Coordinates of C-alpha atoms in Angstrom, one line a residue:
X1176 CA 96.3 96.0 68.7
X1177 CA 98.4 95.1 71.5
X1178 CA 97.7 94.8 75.5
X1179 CA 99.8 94.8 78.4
X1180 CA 99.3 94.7 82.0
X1181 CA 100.9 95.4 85.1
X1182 CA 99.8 92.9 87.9
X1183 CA 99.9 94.4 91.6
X1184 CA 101.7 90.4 93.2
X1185 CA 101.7 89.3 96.6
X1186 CA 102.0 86.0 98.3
X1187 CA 98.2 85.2 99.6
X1188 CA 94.9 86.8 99.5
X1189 CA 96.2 89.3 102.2
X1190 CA 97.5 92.6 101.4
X1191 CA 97.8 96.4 102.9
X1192 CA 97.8 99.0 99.8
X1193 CA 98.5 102.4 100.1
X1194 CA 97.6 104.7 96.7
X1195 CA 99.2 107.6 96.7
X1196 CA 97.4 109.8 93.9
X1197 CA 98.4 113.5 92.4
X1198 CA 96.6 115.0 90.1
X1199 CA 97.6 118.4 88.8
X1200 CA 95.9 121.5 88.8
X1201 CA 95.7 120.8 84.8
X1202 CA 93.1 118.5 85.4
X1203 CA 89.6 118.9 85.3
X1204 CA 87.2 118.4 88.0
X1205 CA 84.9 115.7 85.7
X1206 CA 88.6 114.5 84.5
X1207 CA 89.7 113.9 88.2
X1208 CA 86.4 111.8 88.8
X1209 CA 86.3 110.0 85.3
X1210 CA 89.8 109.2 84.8
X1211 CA 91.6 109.5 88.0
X1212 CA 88.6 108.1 90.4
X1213 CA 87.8 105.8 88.1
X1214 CA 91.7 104.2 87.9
X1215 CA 91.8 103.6 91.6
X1216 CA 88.2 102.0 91.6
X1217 CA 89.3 99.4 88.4
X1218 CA 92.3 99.2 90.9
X1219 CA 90.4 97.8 93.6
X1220 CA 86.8 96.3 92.2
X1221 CA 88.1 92.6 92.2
X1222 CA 89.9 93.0 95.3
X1223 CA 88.9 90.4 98.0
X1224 CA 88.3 93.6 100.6
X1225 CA 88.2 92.8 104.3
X1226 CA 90.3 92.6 107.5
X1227 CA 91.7 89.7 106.6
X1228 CA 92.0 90.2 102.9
X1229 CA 93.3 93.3 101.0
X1230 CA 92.7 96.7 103.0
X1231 CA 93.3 99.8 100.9
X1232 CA 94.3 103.3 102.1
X1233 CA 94.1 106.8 99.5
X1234 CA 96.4 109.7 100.1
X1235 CA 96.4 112.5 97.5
X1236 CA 99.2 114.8 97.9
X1237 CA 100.5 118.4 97.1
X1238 CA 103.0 120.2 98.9
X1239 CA 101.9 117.9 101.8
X1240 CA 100.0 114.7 101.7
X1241 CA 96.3 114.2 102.5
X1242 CA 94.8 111.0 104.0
X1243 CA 91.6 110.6 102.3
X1244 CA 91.1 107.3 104.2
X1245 CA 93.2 104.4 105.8
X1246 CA 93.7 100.8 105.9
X1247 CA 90.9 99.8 108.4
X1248 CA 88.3 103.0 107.3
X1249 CA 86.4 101.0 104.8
X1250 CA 86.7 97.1 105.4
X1251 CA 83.5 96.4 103.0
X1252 CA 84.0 96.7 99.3
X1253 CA 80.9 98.4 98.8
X1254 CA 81.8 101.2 101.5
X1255 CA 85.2 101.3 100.0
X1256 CA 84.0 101.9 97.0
X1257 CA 81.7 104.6 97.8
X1258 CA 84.4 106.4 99.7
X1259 CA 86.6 106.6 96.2
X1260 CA 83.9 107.6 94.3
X1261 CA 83.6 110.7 97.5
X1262 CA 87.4 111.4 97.5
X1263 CA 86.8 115.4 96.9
X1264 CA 87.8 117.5 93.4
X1265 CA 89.7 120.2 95.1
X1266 CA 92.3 117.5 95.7
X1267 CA 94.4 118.6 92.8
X1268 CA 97.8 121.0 93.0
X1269 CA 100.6 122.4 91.2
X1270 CA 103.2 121.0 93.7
X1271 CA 104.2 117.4 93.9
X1272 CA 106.1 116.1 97.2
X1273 CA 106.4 112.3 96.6
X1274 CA 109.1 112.6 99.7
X1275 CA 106.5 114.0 102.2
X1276 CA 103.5 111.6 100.4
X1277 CA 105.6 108.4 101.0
X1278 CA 106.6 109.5 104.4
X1279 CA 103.5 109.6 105.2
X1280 CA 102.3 106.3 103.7
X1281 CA 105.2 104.7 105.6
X1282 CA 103.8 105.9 109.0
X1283 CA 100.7 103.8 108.0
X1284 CA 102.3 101.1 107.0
X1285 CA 103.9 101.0 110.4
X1286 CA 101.0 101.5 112.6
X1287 CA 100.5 98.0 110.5
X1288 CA 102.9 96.1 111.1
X1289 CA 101.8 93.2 112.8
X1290 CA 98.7 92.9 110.8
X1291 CA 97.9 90.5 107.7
X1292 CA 99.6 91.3 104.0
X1293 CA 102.1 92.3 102.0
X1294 CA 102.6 95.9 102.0
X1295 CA 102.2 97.8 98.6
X1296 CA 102.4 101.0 97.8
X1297 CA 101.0 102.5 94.3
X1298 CA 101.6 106.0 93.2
X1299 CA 99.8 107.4 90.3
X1300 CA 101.0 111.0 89.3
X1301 CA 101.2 113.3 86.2
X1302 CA 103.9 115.6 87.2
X1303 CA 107.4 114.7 88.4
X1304 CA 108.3 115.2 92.3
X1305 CA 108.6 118.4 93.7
X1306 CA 110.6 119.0 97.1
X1307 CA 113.7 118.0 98.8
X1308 CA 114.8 115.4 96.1
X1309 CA 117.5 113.8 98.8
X1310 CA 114.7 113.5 101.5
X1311 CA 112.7 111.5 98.6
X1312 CA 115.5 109.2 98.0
X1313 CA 116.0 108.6 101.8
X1314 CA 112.4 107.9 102.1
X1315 CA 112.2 105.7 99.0
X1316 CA 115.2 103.5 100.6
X1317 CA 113.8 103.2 104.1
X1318 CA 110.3 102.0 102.5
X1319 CA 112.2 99.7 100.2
X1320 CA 114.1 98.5 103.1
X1321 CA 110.6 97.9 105.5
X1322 CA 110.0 95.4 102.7
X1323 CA 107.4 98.0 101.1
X1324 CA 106.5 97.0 97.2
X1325 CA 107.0 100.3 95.4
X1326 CA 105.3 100.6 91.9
X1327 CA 104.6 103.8 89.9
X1328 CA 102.4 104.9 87.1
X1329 CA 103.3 108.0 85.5
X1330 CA 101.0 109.6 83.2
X1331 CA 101.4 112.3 80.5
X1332 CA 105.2 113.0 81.3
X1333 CA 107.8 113.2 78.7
X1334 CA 110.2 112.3 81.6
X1335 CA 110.0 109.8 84.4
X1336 CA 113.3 109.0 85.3
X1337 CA 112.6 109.8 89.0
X1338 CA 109.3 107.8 89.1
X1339 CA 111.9 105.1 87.4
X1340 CA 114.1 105.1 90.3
X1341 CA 111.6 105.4 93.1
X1342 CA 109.6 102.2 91.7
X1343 CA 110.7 98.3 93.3
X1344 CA 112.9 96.2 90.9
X1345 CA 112.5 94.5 88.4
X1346 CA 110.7 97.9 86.5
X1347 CA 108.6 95.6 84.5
X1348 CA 106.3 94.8 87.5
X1349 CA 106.6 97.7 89.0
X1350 CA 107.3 100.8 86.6
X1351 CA 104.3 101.8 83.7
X1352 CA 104.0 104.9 81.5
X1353 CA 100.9 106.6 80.0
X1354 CA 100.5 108.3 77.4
X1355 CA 97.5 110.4 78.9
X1356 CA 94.8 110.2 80.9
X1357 CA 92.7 108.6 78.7
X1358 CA 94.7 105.7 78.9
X1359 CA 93.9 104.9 82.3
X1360 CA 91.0 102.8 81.5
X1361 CA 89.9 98.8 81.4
X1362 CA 89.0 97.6 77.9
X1363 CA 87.0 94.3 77.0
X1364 CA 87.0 92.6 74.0
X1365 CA 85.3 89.4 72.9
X1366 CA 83.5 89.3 76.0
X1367 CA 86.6 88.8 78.4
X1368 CA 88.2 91.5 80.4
X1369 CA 91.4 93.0 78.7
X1370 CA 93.2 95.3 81.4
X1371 CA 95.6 97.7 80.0
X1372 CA 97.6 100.3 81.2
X1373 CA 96.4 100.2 84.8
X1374 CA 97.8 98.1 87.9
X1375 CA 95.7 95.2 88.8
X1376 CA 95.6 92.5 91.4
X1377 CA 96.4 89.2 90.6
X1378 CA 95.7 86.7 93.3
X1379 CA 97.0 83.1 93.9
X1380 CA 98.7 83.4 90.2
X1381 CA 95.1 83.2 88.7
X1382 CA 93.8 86.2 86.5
X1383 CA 90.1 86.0 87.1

């Protein structure tokens, strides 16, 4: 059996991440906590959490997006993680405006600016975008173009050219495709940490 990663880069210890999460209506409550929930706190349980290290922010968005927390909400790990594990069920719907979600996450980003880190954005999602598909492509080159990492995850769609294009170049670091939500899960074998199918930090060019 084969593994493969994807590895969130950046150039220090220092970075601002933004996760932008949809989860359809096709999802299960105990599914949106167990595979979802679960994906963003793999995402973020090695992460060197603090003011000056990596600050995470959570939208989950619909038809419009929903802060669930910024950057400088939860600067302990511990806190951040309890805050994931709180994000609430009802946040699942049918429609899926990646335009209005990555607008949104840019305004964050630029009330950050001048602050510590690389700016990544991650965008996990089982339905394609929904919405003013020109407005999405404006939005996707003005982030790009504020030096914004871009990588998506789709999961469970037959189709994700869109997700394709919205995601930073080269696709390989910044493009991955599920099968379904069961895949979105951290396997071990022989006593070492295998990630697969899920983005994960990789700090200073050492997996640890």
């Amino acid at each position: 059996m084969s593994f493969k990663a994807i590895y969130i880069f950046f150039s220090d210890e220092s970075a601002k991440i933004i996760v932008l999460l949809h989860a359809s209506t096709n999802v299960s409550k105990r599914n949106f906590k167990k595979q979802f929930l679960k994906f963003v706190l793999k995402l973020v349980k090695k992460a060197n959490i603090g003011i000056r290290g990596v600050r995470v922010g959570l939208i989950a968005y619909g038809d419009e997006p929903h802060v669930v927390f910024n950057f400088n909400d939860n600067l302990q790990k511990k806190i951040l993680l309890k805050a994931i594990k709180k994000t609430p069920t009802k946040l699942r719907f049918d429609a899926a405006d990646l335009g209005k979600a990555i607008s949104k996450a840019r305004s964050l980003f630029e009330q950050e600016k001048d602050t510590y880190g690389d700016s990544i954005m991650i965008i996990v999602t089982d339905s394609n975008p929904t919405g003013d598909h020109s407005f999405l492509l404006s939005e996707v080159s003005k982030a790009k173009h504020d030096g914004i990492h871009i990588n998506t995850v789709s999961v469970a769609l037959p189709n994700s050219t869109v997700l394709e294009n919205v995601a930073s170049r080269p696709l390989k670091k910044h493009f991955y495709k599920v099968k379904s939500y069961s895949d979105l899960q951290i396997y071990k074998k022989s006593g070492k940490p295998i990630i697969r199918n899920i983005p994960y930090c990789k700090y200073n060019n050492q997996l640890n």
